[in-house]
Short mmCIF file of C-alpha atoms in Angstrom, two decimals:
data_model
loop_
_atom_site.label_atom_id
_atom_site.label_comp_id
_atom_site.label_asym_id
_atom_site.label_seq_id
_atom_site.Cartn_x
_atom_site.Cartn_y
_atom_site.Cartn_z
CA GLY U 1 1.76 -9.28 -13.94
CA ASN U 2 3.53 -9.62 -10.66
CA SER U 3 1.14 -11.64 -7.86
CA VAL U 4 0.83 -11.93 -3.93
CA THR U 5 -1.04 -14.52 -3.00
CA GLN U 6 -0.75 -13.95 1.57
CA MET U 7 -2.68 -16.36 3.82
CA GLU U 8 -5.42 -15.36 5.27
CA GLY U 9 -6.95 -14.57 8.40
CA PRO U 10 -8.27 -13.77 10.63
CA VAL U 11 -5.42 -14.72 13.16
CA THR U 12 -5.42 -14.79 17.13
CA LEU U 13 -2.42 -15.76 19.10
CA SER U 14 -2.34 -15.03 22.81
CA GLU U 15 0.05 -12.92 24.07
CA GLU U 16 4.87 -13.78 23.14
CA ALA U 17 2.89 -16.60 21.09
CA PHE U 18 5.10 -17.56 17.19
CA LEU U 19 3.71 -16.13 14.50
CA THR U 20 4.62 -17.13 10.78
CA ILE U 21 2.51 -15.70 7.83
CA ASN U 22 2.34 -17.11 5.46
CA CYS U 23 2.94 -14.98 1.44
CA THR U 24 3.67 -16.51 -2.59
CA TYR U 25 4.74 -14.70 -4.66
CA THR U 26 4.74 -14.79 -8.49
CA ALA U 27 7.15 -12.46 -10.51
CA THR U 28 8.94 -11.91 -13.53
CA GLY U 29 12.50 -11.99 -12.27
CA TYR U 30 13.76 -10.85 -9.02
CA PRO U 31 11.72 -7.76 -7.64
CA SER U 32 11.74 -6.69 -4.24
CA LEU U 33 9.17 -7.57 -2.12
CA PHE U 34 7.48 -6.28 0.87
CA TRP U 35 5.50 -6.23 4.71
CA TYR U 36 3.43 -3.29 4.86
CA VAL U 37 1.30 -3.28 8.38
CA GLN U 38 -1.49 -1.51 9.33
CA TYR U 39 -2.81 -0.55 11.43
CA PRO U 40 -6.43 0.24 13.09
CA GLY U 41 -7.53 3.07 11.44
CA GLU U 42 -4.49 4.39 9.70
CA GLY U 43 -2.86 3.91 6.79
CA LEU U 44 0.19 1.75 6.01
CA GLN U 45 3.46 1.67 6.91
CA LEU U 46 6.19 0.28 5.47
CA LEU U 47 7.63 -2.83 7.91
CA LEU U 48 10.24 -4.62 6.49
CA LYS U 49 11.70 -5.47 2.83
CA ALA U 50 14.03 -7.66 1.16
CA THR U 51 15.98 -6.50 -1.88
CA LYS U 52 17.16 -9.79 -3.40
CA ALA U 53 17.90 -13.85 -3.40
CA ASP U 54 18.16 -14.59 0.20
CA ASP U 55 17.56 -11.84 1.73
CA LYS U 56 16.49 -11.33 5.63
CA GLY U 57 14.12 -8.39 6.22
CA SER U 58 13.66 -7.20 9.90
CA ASN U 59 12.23 -5.01 11.55
CA LYS U 60 10.58 -4.55 15.12
CA GLY U 61 11.53 -8.25 16.29
CA PHE U 62 9.58 -9.25 12.78
CA GLU U 63 11.51 -11.44 9.84
CA ALA U 64 10.98 -12.21 6.61
CA THR U 65 13.74 -14.23 4.12
CA TYR U 66 13.24 -13.57 0.44
CA ARG U 67 13.36 -17.26 -0.92
CA LYS U 68 13.31 -17.54 -4.60
CA GLU U 69 12.94 -21.73 -4.46
CA THR U 70 10.26 -21.94 -3.07
CA THR U 71 9.20 -18.03 -3.72
CA SER U 72 8.40 -17.33 -0.63
CA PHE U 73 8.33 -14.53 2.19
CA HIS U 74 6.98 -15.34 4.86
CA LEU U 75 6.57 -12.68 7.70
CA GLU U 76 7.80 -14.25 11.38
CA LYS U 77 8.23 -12.93 14.87
CA GLY U 78 9.00 -15.27 18.48
CA SER U 79 7.07 -13.74 20.60
CA VAL U 80 3.75 -11.70 19.62
CA GLN U 81 3.02 -8.80 21.71
CA VAL U 82 -0.90 -6.85 22.62
CA SER U 83 0.13 -4.03 19.71
CA ASP U 84 1.54 -6.47 16.69
CA SER U 85 -2.71 -6.10 16.62
CA ALA U 86 -2.85 -4.78 12.67
CA VAL U 87 -3.00 -5.96 9.61
CA TYR U 88 -0.59 -7.29 7.52
CA PHE U 89 -0.33 -6.74 3.89
CA CYS U 90 2.68 -8.51 1.86
CA ALA U 91 3.19 -7.04 -1.12
CA LEU U 92 5.30 -6.72 -4.96
CA PRO U 93 6.13 -4.19 -7.42
CA ASN U 94 4.61 -5.06 -10.92
CA SER U 95 6.50 -5.93 -13.71
CA GLY U 96 8.18 -3.66 -16.02
CA ALA U 97 6.62 -1.01 -13.85
CA GLY U 98 10.11 -0.69 -11.04
CA SER U 99 8.93 0.05 -6.88
CA TYR U 100 5.67 2.88 -7.60
CA GLN U 101 2.86 0.52 -8.83
CA LEU U 102 2.49 -1.98 -6.13
CA THR U 103 0.61 -5.11 -5.92
CA PHE U 104 -0.57 -5.98 -2.33
CA GLY U 105 -2.19 -9.40 -0.80
CA LYS U 106 -5.63 -9.44 0.61
CA GLY U 107 -4.08 -8.84 4.03
CA THR U 108 -3.98 -11.02 7.61
CA LYS U 109 -5.66 -9.79 10.17
CA LEU U 110 -3.82 -11.02 13.44
CA SER U 111 -4.94 -10.11 17.29
CA VAL U 112 -3.27 -11.34 19.84
CA ILE U 113 -4.32 -11.43 23.38
CA PRO U 114 -3.54 -10.84 26.58
CA ASP V 1 9.72 16.41 8.69
CA ALA V 2 6.17 16.14 7.64
CA GLY V 3 5.02 12.52 6.03
CA VAL V 4 2.23 12.10 3.52
CA THR V 5 -0.93 14.14 4.08
CA GLN V 6 -3.82 13.20 3.18
CA SER V 7 -7.62 15.83 3.75
CA PRO V 8 -10.09 15.44 4.23
CA THR V 9 -10.25 12.36 6.96
CA HIS V 10 -13.72 11.04 6.10
CA LEU V 11 -15.47 11.52 3.51
CA ILE V 12 -19.48 11.39 3.02
CA LYS V 13 -21.15 11.30 -0.83
CA THR V 14 -24.30 10.54 -2.17
CA ARG V 15 -24.07 8.51 -5.08
CA GLY V 16 -23.85 10.71 -8.81
CA GLN V 17 -21.99 13.16 -6.61
CA GLN V 18 -18.26 14.12 -8.35
CA VAL V 19 -15.49 14.25 -5.32
CA THR V 20 -11.62 15.51 -5.07
CA LEU V 21 -8.97 14.35 -2.64
CA ARG V 22 -6.14 16.27 -1.66
CA CYS V 23 -2.13 15.12 -1.45
CA SER V 24 0.66 16.36 0.35
CA PRO V 25 3.97 14.56 -0.37
CA LYS V 26 6.47 13.83 1.92
CA SER V 27 9.26 16.54 1.75
CA GLY V 28 11.79 15.73 -0.87
CA HIS V 29 9.55 13.86 -2.69
CA ASP V 30 8.00 14.03 -6.67
CA THR V 31 6.48 11.61 -7.31
CA VAL V 32 3.02 11.04 -6.34
CA SER V 33 0.99 7.56 -6.59
CA TRP V 34 -2.80 6.69 -5.64
CA TYR V 35 -4.83 3.77 -4.25
CA GLN V 36 -7.64 1.70 -3.34
CA GLN V 37 -8.62 -0.03 -0.96
CA ALA V 38 -12.03 -1.90 -0.31
CA LEU V 39 -13.50 -3.59 3.19
CA GLY V 40 -11.50 -6.09 3.67
CA GLN V 41 -9.08 -6.28 0.85
CA GLY V 42 -5.88 -5.50 0.15
CA PRO V 43 -5.29 -0.88 -2.04
CA GLN V 44 -4.71 -1.98 -5.63
CA PHE V 45 -2.86 0.87 -7.61
CA ILE V 46 -4.43 3.72 -9.85
CA PHE V 47 -2.97 5.90 -10.94
CA GLN V 48 0.87 7.55 -10.70
CA TYR V 49 1.92 11.08 -11.24
CA TYR V 50 4.99 12.63 -12.10
CA GLU V 51 5.88 16.05 -13.45
CA GLU V 52 2.07 16.63 -12.97
CA GLU V 53 1.46 14.24 -15.93
CA GLU V 54 0.16 10.47 -15.40
CA ARG V 55 3.14 8.14 -16.32
CA GLN V 56 0.74 4.71 -14.99
CA ARG V 57 -2.41 3.70 -14.20
CA GLY V 58 -4.38 0.46 -13.12
CA ASN V 59 -7.50 -0.72 -14.28
CA PHE V 60 -9.74 1.93 -13.35
CA PRO V 61 -12.38 3.39 -15.11
CA ASP V 62 -11.79 7.39 -16.51
CA ARG V 63 -14.36 8.25 -13.98
CA PHE V 64 -10.75 8.86 -11.61
CA SER V 65 -8.88 11.56 -12.52
CA GLY V 66 -6.55 12.81 -10.92
CA HIS V 67 -3.25 16.20 -11.04
CA GLN V 68 -0.51 16.90 -10.02
CA PHE V 69 0.35 20.97 -9.43
CA PRO V 70 3.79 21.46 -9.29
CA ASN V 71 4.69 21.93 -5.72
CA TYR V 72 4.36 18.14 -6.27
CA SER V 73 1.01 17.78 -4.28
CA SER V 74 -1.88 15.84 -5.65
CA GLU V 75 -5.20 16.15 -6.84
CA LEU V 76 -8.03 12.50 -7.16
CA ASN V 77 -10.89 13.30 -8.46
CA VAL V 78 -14.12 10.66 -8.71
CA ASN V 79 -17.30 11.19 -11.19
CA ALA V 80 -20.19 10.09 -11.07
CA LEU V 81 -19.73 8.13 -7.65
CA LEU V 82 -20.52 4.69 -6.82
CA LEU V 83 -21.50 2.70 -4.15
CA GLY V 84 -18.99 0.73 -4.96
CA ASP V 85 -16.17 3.09 -4.84
CA SER V 86 -16.77 3.41 -1.00
CA ALA V 87 -12.83 2.61 0.39
CA LEU V 88 -10.26 4.17 1.98
CA TYR V 89 -7.88 6.29 -0.72
CA LEU V 90 -4.51 5.91 -0.06
CA CYS V 91 -1.59 8.08 -1.21
CA ALA V 92 2.73 7.08 -1.66
CA SER V 93 4.75 9.09 -2.37
CA ARG V 94 8.82 8.32 -3.56
CA ALA V 95 11.30 9.87 -5.27
CA LEU V 96 11.75 9.04 -8.23
CA THR V 97 15.94 9.60 -8.60
CA ALA V 98 15.97 7.04 -5.68
CA ASN V 99 17.14 3.99 -5.72
CA PRO V 100 14.35 1.24 -7.25
CA THR V 101 14.36 -0.48 -4.18
CA ASP V 102 13.20 1.88 -1.59
CA THR V 103 9.59 1.69 -0.30
CA GLN V 104 7.22 4.18 -0.91
CA TYR V 105 5.75 6.22 1.97
CA PHE V 106 1.58 6.17 2.26
CA GLY V 107 -0.52 8.56 3.80
CA PRO V 108 -3.50 8.45 6.63
CA GLY V 109 -5.40 7.72 3.69
CA THR V 110 -9.43 9.69 3.16
CA ARG V 111 -12.31 7.03 3.84
CA LEU V 112 -14.95 7.86 1.33
CA THR V 113 -18.40 6.86 2.12
CA VAL V 114 -20.82 6.57 -1.21
CA LEU V 115 -24.33 6.75 0.48
#
């Protein structure tokens, strides 16, 4: 089935630093790719998505580009804020299951210090 | 418009007991999925319900069962609780007729602790 490998954390950055969280995937075909964010004590929120190769998803200053050549979907932000401190998950649907059954990476915990 | 809601927020049980968790999907959604998120891990798919039937199931034992009601709300039941069942249980909903690329919406979760 489909799988995702995500950069392990934790990651600690100073405010206004540049962020990259790596995500690579193994999949049948070209499924949609997602980044979810989980703030402390909360459930998951969709951060951004890309539905086909070369698509760029963006939201709240975060970006990720669907690269089929490198099977990657790295998350980036040019200038992080303290409020970005959270756990970030890369995810994709299991093969043949549409987007109902998502497979998640293990998550990368980001801490941003003032 | 209320999003996905789950109850209770927290729950403490002892080994061998049974537990029921509840989920109300986002308005307009008819498909509910359940995920288990162990501490420090990503969520893992348990099963999905549509039209009051289990449609897909992940790699979880039969101790995990569910139900969907005519109003699309859902329950997750876990029997014979083990210490390893301690986790955050997340419910997600979507509309079955939505574009397959559409996302699921997640609730805040129920934190289950098994002592």
